[in-house]
XYZ file of C-alpha atoms in Angstrom:
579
model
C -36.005 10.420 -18.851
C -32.931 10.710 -20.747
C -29.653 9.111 -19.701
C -28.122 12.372 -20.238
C -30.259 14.322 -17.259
C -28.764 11.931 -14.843
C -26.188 11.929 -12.683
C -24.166 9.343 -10.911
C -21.239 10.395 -8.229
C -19.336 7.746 -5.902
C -17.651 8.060 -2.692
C -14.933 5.889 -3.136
C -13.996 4.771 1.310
C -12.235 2.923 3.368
C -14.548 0.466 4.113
C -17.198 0.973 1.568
C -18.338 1.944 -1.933
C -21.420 4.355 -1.935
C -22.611 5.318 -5.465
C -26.091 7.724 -5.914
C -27.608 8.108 -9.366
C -29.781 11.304 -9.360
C -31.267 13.953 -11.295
C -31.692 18.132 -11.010
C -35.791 19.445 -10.611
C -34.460 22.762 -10.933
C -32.439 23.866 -7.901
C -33.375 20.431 -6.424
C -31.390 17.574 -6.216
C -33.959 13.855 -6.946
C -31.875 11.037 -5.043
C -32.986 8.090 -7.989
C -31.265 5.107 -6.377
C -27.843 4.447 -4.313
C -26.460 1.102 -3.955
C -23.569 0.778 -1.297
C -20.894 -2.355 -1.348
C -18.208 -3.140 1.218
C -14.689 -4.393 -0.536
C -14.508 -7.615 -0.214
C -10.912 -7.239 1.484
C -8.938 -4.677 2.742
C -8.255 -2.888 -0.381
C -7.758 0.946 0.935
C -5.572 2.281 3.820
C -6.853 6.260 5.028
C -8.494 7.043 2.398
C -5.372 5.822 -0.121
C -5.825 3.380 -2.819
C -3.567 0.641 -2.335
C -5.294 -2.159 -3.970
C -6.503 -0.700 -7.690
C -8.136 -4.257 -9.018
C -9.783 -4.405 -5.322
C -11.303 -1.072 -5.527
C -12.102 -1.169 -9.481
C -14.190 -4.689 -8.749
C -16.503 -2.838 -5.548
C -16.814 0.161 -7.744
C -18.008 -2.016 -11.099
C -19.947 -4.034 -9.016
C -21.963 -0.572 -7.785
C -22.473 0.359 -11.178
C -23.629 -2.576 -12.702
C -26.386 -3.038 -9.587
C -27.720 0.608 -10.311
C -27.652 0.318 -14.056
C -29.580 -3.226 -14.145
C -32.001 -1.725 -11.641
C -32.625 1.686 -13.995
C -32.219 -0.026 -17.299
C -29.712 2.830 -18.002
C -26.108 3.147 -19.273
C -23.839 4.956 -16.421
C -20.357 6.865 -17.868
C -19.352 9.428 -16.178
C -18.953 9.663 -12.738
C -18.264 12.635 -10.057
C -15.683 11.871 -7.501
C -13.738 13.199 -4.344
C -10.874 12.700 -2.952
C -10.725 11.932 0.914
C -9.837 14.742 3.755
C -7.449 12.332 5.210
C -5.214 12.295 2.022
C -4.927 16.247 2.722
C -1.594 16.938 4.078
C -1.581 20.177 5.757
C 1.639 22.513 6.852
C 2.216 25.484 9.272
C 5.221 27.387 7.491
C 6.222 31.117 8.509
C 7.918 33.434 6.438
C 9.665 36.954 6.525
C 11.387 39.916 4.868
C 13.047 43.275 5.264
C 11.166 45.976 3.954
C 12.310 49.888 3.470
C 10.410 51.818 6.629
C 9.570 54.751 4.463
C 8.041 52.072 2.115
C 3.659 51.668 3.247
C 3.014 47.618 2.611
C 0.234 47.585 -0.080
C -1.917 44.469 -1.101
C 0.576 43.813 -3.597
C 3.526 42.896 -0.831
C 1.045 40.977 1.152
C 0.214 38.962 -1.958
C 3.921 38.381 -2.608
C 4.257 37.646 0.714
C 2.151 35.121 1.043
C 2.775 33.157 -2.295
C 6.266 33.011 -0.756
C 4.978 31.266 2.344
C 2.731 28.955 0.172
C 5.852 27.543 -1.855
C 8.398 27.463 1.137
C 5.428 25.197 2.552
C 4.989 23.154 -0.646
C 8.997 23.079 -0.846
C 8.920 21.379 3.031
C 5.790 19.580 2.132
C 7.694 17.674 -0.835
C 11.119 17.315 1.424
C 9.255 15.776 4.184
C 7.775 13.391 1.562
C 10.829 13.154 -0.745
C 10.398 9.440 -0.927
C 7.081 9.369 -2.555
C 8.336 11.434 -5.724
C 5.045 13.058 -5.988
C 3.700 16.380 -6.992
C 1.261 18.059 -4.725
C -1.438 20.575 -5.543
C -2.247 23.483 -3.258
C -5.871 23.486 -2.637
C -6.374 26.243 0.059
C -4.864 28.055 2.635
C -5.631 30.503 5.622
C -3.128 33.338 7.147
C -2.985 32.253 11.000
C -0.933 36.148 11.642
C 0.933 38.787 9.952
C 3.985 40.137 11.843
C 5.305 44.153 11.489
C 8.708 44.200 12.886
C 8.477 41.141 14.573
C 5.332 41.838 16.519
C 1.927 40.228 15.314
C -0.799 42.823 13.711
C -4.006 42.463 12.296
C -3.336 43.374 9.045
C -0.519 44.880 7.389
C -1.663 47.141 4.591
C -1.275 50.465 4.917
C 1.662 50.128 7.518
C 5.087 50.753 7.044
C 7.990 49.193 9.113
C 11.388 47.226 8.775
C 10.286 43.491 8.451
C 6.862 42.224 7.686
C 5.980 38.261 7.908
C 3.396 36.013 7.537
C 2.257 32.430 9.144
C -0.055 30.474 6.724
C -1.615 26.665 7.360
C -1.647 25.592 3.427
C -3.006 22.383 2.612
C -1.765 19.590 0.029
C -3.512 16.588 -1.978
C -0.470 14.320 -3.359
C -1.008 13.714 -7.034
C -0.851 9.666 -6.139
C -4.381 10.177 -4.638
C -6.000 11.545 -7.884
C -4.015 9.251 -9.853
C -5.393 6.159 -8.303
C -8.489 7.485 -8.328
C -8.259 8.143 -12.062
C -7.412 4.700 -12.650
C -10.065 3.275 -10.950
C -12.510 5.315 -12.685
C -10.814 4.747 -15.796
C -10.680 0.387 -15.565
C -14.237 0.817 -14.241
C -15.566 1.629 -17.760
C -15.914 4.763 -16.384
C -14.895 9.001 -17.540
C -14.761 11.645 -14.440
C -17.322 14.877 -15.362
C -16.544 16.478 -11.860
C -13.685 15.695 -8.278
C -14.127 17.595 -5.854
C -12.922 17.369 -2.411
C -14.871 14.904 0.262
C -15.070 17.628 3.219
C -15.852 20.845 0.663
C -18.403 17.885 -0.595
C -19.873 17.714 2.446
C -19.864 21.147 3.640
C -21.693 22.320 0.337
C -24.889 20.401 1.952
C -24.328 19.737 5.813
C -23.440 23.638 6.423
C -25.888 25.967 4.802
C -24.001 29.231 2.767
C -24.974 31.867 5.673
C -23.294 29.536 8.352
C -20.079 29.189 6.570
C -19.163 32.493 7.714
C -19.276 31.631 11.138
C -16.012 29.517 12.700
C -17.513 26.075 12.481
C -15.236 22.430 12.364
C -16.742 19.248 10.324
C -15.565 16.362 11.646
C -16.087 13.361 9.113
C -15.670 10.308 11.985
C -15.178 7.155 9.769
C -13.687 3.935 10.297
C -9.980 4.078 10.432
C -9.995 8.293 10.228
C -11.105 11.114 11.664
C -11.692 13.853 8.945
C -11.849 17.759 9.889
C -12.328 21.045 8.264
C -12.698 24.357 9.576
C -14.379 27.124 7.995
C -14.857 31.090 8.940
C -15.744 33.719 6.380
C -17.305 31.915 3.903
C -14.583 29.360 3.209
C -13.069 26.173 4.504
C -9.056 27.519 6.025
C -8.053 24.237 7.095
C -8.135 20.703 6.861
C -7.030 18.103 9.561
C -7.020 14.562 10.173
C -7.093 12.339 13.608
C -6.047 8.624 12.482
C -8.136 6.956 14.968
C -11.832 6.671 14.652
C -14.654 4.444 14.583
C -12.364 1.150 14.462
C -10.724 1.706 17.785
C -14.428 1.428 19.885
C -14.908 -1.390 17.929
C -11.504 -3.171 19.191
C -12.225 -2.295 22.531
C -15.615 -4.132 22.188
C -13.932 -6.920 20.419
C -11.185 -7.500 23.207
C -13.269 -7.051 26.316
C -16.322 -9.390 24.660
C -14.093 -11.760 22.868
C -16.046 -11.326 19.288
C -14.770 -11.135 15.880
C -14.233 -7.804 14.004
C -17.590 -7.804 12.359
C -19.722 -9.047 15.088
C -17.950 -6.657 17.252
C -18.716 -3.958 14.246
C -22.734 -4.767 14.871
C -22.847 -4.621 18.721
C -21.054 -1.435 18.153
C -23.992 -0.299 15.878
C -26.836 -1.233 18.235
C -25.611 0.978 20.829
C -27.498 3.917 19.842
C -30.185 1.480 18.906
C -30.801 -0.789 20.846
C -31.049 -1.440 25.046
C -30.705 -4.703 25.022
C -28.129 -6.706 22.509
C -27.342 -10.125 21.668
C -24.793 -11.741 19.995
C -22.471 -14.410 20.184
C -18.657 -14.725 20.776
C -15.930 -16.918 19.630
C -16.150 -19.996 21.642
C -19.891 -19.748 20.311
C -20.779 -18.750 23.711
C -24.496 -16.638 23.794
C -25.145 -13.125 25.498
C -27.421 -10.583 25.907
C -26.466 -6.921 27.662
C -27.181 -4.191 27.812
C -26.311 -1.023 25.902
C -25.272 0.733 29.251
C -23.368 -2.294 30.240
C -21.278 -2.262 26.720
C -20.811 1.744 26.729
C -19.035 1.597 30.123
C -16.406 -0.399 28.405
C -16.685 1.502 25.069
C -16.331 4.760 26.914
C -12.399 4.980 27.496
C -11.722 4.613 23.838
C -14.598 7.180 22.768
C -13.057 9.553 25.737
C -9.993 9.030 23.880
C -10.810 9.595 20.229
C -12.575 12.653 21.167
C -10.105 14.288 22.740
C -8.046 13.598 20.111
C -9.900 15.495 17.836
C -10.445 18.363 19.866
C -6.890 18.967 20.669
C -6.381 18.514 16.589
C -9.165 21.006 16.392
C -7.190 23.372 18.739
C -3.964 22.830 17.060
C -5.584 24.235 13.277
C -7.906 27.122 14.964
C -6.345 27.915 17.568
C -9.649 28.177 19.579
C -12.757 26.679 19.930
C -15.155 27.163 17.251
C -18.290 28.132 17.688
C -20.306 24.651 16.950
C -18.564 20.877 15.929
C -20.957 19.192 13.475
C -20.390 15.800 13.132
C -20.644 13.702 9.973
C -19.741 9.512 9.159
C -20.733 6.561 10.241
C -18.468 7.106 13.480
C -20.452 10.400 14.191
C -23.203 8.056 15.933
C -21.154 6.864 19.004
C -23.227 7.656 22.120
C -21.445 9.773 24.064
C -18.704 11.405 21.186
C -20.205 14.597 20.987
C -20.785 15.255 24.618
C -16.972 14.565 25.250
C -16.019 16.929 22.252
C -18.107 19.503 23.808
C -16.708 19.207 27.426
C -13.089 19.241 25.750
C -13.666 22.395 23.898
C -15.645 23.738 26.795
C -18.926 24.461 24.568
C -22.430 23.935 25.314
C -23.817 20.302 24.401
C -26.000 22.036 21.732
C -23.225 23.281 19.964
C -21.635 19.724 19.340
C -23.816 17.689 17.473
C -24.625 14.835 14.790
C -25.633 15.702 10.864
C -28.092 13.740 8.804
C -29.664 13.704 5.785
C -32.850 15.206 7.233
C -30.511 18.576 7.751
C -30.069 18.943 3.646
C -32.069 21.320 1.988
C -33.066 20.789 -1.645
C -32.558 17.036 -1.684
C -35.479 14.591 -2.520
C -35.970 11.070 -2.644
C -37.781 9.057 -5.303
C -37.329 5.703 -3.506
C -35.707 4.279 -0.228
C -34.331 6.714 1.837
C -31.188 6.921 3.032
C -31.003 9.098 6.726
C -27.616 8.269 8.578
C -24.552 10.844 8.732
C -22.731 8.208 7.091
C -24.559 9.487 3.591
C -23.935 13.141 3.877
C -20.450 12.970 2.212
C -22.264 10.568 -0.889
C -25.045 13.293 -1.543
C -22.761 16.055 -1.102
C -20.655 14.435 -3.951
C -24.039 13.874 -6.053
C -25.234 17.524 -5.223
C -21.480 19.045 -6.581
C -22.012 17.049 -10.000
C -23.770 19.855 -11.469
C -21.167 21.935 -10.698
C -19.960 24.072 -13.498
C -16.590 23.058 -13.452
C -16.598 19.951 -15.564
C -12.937 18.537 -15.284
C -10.805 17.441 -12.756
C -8.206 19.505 -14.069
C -8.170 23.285 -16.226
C -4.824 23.974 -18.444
C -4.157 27.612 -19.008
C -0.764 29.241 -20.411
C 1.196 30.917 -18.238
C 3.887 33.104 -20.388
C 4.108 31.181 -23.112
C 4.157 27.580 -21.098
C 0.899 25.572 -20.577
C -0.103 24.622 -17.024
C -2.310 22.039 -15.459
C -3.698 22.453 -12.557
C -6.286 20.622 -9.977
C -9.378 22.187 -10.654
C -10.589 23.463 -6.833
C -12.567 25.803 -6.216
C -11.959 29.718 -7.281
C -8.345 29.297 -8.870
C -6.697 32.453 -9.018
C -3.655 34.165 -10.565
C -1.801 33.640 -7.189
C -2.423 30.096 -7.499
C -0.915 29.727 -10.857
C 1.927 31.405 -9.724
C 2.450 29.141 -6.484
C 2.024 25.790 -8.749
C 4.607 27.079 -11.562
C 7.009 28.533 -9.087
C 7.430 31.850 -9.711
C 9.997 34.299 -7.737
C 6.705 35.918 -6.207
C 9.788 39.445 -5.374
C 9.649 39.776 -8.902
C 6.511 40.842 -8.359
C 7.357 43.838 -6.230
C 10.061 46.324 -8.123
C 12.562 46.557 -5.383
C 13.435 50.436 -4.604
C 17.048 51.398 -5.978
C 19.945 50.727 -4.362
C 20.876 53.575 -1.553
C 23.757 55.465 -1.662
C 25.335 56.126 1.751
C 28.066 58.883 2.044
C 29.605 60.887 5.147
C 29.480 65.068 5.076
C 31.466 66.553 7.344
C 31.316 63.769 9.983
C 27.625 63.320 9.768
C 26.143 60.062 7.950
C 23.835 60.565 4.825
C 21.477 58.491 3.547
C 20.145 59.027 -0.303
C 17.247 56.800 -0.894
C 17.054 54.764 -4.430
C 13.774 55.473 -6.862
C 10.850 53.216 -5.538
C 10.328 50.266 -8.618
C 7.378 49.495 -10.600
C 5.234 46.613 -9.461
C 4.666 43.948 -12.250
C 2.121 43.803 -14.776
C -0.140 41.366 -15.125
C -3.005 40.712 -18.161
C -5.405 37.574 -18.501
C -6.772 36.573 -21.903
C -4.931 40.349 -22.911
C -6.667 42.527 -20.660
C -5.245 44.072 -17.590
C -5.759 41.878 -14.347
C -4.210 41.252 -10.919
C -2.859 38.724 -8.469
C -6.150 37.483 -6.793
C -8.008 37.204 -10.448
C -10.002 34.253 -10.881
C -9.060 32.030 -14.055
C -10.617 29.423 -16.055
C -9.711 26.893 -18.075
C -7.799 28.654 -21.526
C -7.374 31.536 -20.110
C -3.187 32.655 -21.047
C -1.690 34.823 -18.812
C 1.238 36.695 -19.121
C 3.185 38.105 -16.191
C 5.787 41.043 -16.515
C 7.990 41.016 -14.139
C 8.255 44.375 -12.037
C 11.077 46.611 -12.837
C 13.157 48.064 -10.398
C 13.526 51.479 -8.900
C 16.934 53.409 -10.520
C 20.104 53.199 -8.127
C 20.569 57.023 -6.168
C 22.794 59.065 -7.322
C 23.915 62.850 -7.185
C 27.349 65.006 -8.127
C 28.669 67.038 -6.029
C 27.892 70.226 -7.164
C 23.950 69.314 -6.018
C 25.452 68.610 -2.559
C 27.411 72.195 -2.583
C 24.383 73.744 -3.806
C 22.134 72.463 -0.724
C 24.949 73.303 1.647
C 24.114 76.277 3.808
C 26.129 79.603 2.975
C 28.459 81.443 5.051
C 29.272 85.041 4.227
C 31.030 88.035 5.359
C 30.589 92.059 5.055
C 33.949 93.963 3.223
C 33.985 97.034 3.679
C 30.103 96.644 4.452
C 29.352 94.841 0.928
C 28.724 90.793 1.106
C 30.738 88.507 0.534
C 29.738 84.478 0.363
C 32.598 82.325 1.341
C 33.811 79.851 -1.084
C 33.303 76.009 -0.466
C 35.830 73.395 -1.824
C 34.890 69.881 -1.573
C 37.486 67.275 -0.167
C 36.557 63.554 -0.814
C 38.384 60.946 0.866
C 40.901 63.112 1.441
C 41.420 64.620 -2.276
C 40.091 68.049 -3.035
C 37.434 67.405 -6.263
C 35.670 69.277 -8.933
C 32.161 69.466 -8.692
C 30.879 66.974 -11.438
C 32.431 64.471 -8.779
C 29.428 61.793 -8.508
C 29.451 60.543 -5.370
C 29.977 56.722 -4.817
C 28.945 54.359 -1.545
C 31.152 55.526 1.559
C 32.785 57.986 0.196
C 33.458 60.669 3.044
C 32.939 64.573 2.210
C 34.330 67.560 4.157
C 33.818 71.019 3.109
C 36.576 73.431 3.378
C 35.440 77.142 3.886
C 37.299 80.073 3.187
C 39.144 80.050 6.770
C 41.529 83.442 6.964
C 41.838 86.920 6.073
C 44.945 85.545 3.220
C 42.821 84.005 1.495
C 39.800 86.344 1.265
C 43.114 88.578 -0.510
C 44.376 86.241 -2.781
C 40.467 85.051 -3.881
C 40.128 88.944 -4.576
C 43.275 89.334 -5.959
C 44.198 92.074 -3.517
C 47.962 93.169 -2.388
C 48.070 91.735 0.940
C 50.443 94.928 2.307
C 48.674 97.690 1.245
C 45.543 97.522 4.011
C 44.938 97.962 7.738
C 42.604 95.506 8.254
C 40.139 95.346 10.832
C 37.857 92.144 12.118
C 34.302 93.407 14.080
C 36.517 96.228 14.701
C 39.621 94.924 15.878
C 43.067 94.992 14.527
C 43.696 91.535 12.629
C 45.903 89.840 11.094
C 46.482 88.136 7.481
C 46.263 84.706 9.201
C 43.550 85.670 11.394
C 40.464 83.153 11.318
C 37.466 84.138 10.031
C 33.934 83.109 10.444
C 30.049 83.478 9.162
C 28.675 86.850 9.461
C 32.349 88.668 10.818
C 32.504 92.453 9.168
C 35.738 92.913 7.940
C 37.291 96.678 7.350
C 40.160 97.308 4.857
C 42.151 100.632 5.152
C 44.725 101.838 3.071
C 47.909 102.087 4.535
């Protein structure tokens, strides 16, 4: 077999370095060899490098073992970077909207680009002392809002203010940068990083399961990891920073052992009913299991209600199983608590091992525990057809990197680089508002054109997915034309008022007054200015309009006698007799 059909991935932990070299049978995953090393101190804090040299030495030391053991050359490595590095943000956004305007999937989008970098803007202010960049790598819309109100979705509505209320999650660029430089002093190149919780949903969660509302709680040492999925995609990630360590303490304090030997009874407990060991003072004992749980049990009653009220807190609900993953996963007890605090059936809550993974062999010793699922997950996503940690593509003109996750679309460009996401909407013209004869008017602007956008040249949209190379280009919508109208439209939609003369028709005149000043009608009418109409009021001025003698008629209004300053109004008959 040549060196090029394997593959070797590494879960980089707390505690522990696991590496797996293994190799494709088709759609089947060969497990060759793993070799897993504890650092020698305490070289990593929650999943963050903080000891490169410390970590560089456990991870050489793992691939040296596997390549003197398979005569083989190792290179390139696939990674992933731990859950509990996520940072995660609830961020809520709004805007005014035109009601006569219906909210298309284009506003939505907008909408929720804004949310993602007002989160990524109070992501990096919370954080401002680190100085670091963070990548989005998902997010899930918790509600949308219509005039204040929540709704289930907003397309095809119209109303006055829409919002939105997104969870978006965060990797800090520090965490991949360590992580490169480990890999990098290590003698090593990365072909693939993923993430460790998408790692180890890919193989603990089968594809038609994702679309139910499950959490994936990664229980390690000093962290509990979580990620929620529904709909065929992980929404959130969480993190609980107690775990494993804690039960261990407890043992530790109430036994009077040292960390590790405390570590090992801690291990037996699913194992074993009856366990020995030895404390400090060099004192001997043997108990029980039972005996140990009862003082264990406080600190696992703790930890998991922990994690279910973090579960609570991200979904809102219960979901509708827990599957637990990591070497803290085994705790007796753990999952029953989880399921009383979530108020699901015990079967619903329950443990994850290798046994569980479908296409996943093993050419040598076995390796069984939940502790491994994360490693294999890692090793199964190496074939992955993204082969860099990172794509570049040209956005306008500019190049862009950007963390390679999963399904990268045009939306996601756009949150990393920035952009206004309202210039993606053409706003409608301005209004013009005007008074007519004491009644308010309201003249809507032209509705704008939504921006265009083209990948690689060819037409495309917001939720496109792009690769690495592809150029975009983004025109920024153009807005709707300001209202306008002269006043001579306004006269012409004005109702008409007429009179009979001498039983033929006669259509009162209409002069316009604006603010006061009486105008021609080319006038075009500006914001607040206030209209009133002036009719043709008296019998005067029907004469001087017709250029008739005022003495030389009787005249006559619906057949009474009337005079030359005698009102007139719509519809009157008027009768002119010569004197």
């Amino acid at each position: 077999m040549g060196k090029e059909e394997f593959y070797f991935s590494l879960d980089i932990g707390t505690r522990t370095v696991v590496g797996i070299v293994g190799a494709f049978r088709g759609e089947v995953f060969e497990i060759i060899d793993f070799e897993v090393e504890e650092h020698k101190k305490r070289a990593m804090y929650d999943g963050q490098i903080h000891d490169i040299n410390l970590v560089k030495e456990t991870v050489t030391n793992v691939k040296e073992k596997l390549e003197k053991r398979l005569n083989i050359k190792l290179d390139k490595v696939s990674i992933a970077a731990a859950g509990r590095s996520l940072k995660t943000c609830k961020i809520e956004v709004s805007r005014d909207m035109d009601p006569l305007t219906y909210i298309d999937k284009d506003i939505i989008a907008s909408l929720e680009i804004e949310a993602i970098q007002k989160a990524q803007k109070e992501m990096m202010s919370m954080n401002a002392g680190e100085n670091s960049e963070y990548y989005c790598v998902g997010y899930a819309v918790t509600n949308y809002f219509l005039n204040g109100t929540i709704i289930g979705k907003l397309d095809g509505h119209r109303g006055s203010s829409i919002g939105v209320e997104v969870i978006a999650t965060f990797l800090p660029r520090t965490v991949i940068d360590s992580l490169q430089t480990v890999i990098r002093l290590s003698g090593l190149s990365i072909h693939n990083m993923t993430l460790e919780p998408i790692a180890a949903m890919n193989v603990a969660i089968q594809d038609n399961f994702k679309l139910l509302n499950i959490a994936l709680v990664d229980v390690g040492a000093g962290t509990s990891d979580i990620a929620l999925t529904k709909n065929g995609t992980i929404f959130a990630f969480a993190m609980v920073p107690t775990a494993g360590d804690e039960i261990t303490e407890k043992i530790a304090e109430a036994y009077l052992l040292d960390f590790d030997t405390s570590e090992k009874v801690k291990l037996s407990l699913s194992k074993k009913s009856a366990i020995k060991f030895k404390d400090i003072m060099g004192v001997k004992h043997q108990v029980s299991a039972d005996e140990v749980m009862k003082i264990a049990e406080t600190a696992v009653k703790d930890l998991a209600l922990e994690i279910s009220q973090k579960i609570m807190e991200y979904n809102g609900k219960s979901p509708s199983a827990v599957f637990l993953i990591g070497g803290g996963s085994c705790i007796p007890l753990l999952a029953d608590y989880i399921a009383l605090n979530l108020e699901l059936p015990k079967d619903r809550v329950g443990v994850r091992k290798t046994d569980i993974i479908k296409d996943v062999i093993f050419d040598g010793r076995r390796i069984s525990g939940p502790e491994f699922i994360t490693p294999i997950g890692i090793g199964v996503s190496a074939r992955s057809v993204k082969k860099s940690d990172f794509i570049h593509v040209v956005v306008n003109d500019k190049p862009v990197k950007l963390l390679n996750t999963n399904g990268i679309t045009v939306a996601d460009v756009l949150i990393f680089i920035g952009f206004n996401p309202r210039l993606l909407i053409g706003p409608r013209g301005k209004d013009l508002h005007y008074e007519l004869n004491g009644e308010k008017v309201v003249l809507k602007g032209q509705l704008g054109e939504p921006s265009a956008i083209f990948v690689n040249d060819m037409p495309s949209n917001i939720n496109a997915e792009v690769f690495n190379g592809d150029i975009i280009k983004v025109q920024g919508a153009v807005g709707g034309k300001a209202a306008r109208i002269q006043m001579k439209e306004i006269i012409k939609n004005t109702p008409r008022k007429a009179v009979s003369i001498n039983g033929q028709e006669y259509e009162l005149k209409v002069r316009a007054m604006v603010n006061g000043e009486i105008i021609d009608d080319s006038h075009e009418m500006k914001d607040g200015d206030v209209v009133r109409f002036k009719y043709t009021e008296t019998v005067r001025e029907i004469l001087e309009e017709l250029r008739i003698p005022k003495d030389s008629f009787h005249i006559f209004i619906n057949d009474k006698n009337a005079f030359l300053d005698d009102k007139i109004k719509d519809g009157d008959r008027i009768e002119m007799k010569v004197k």
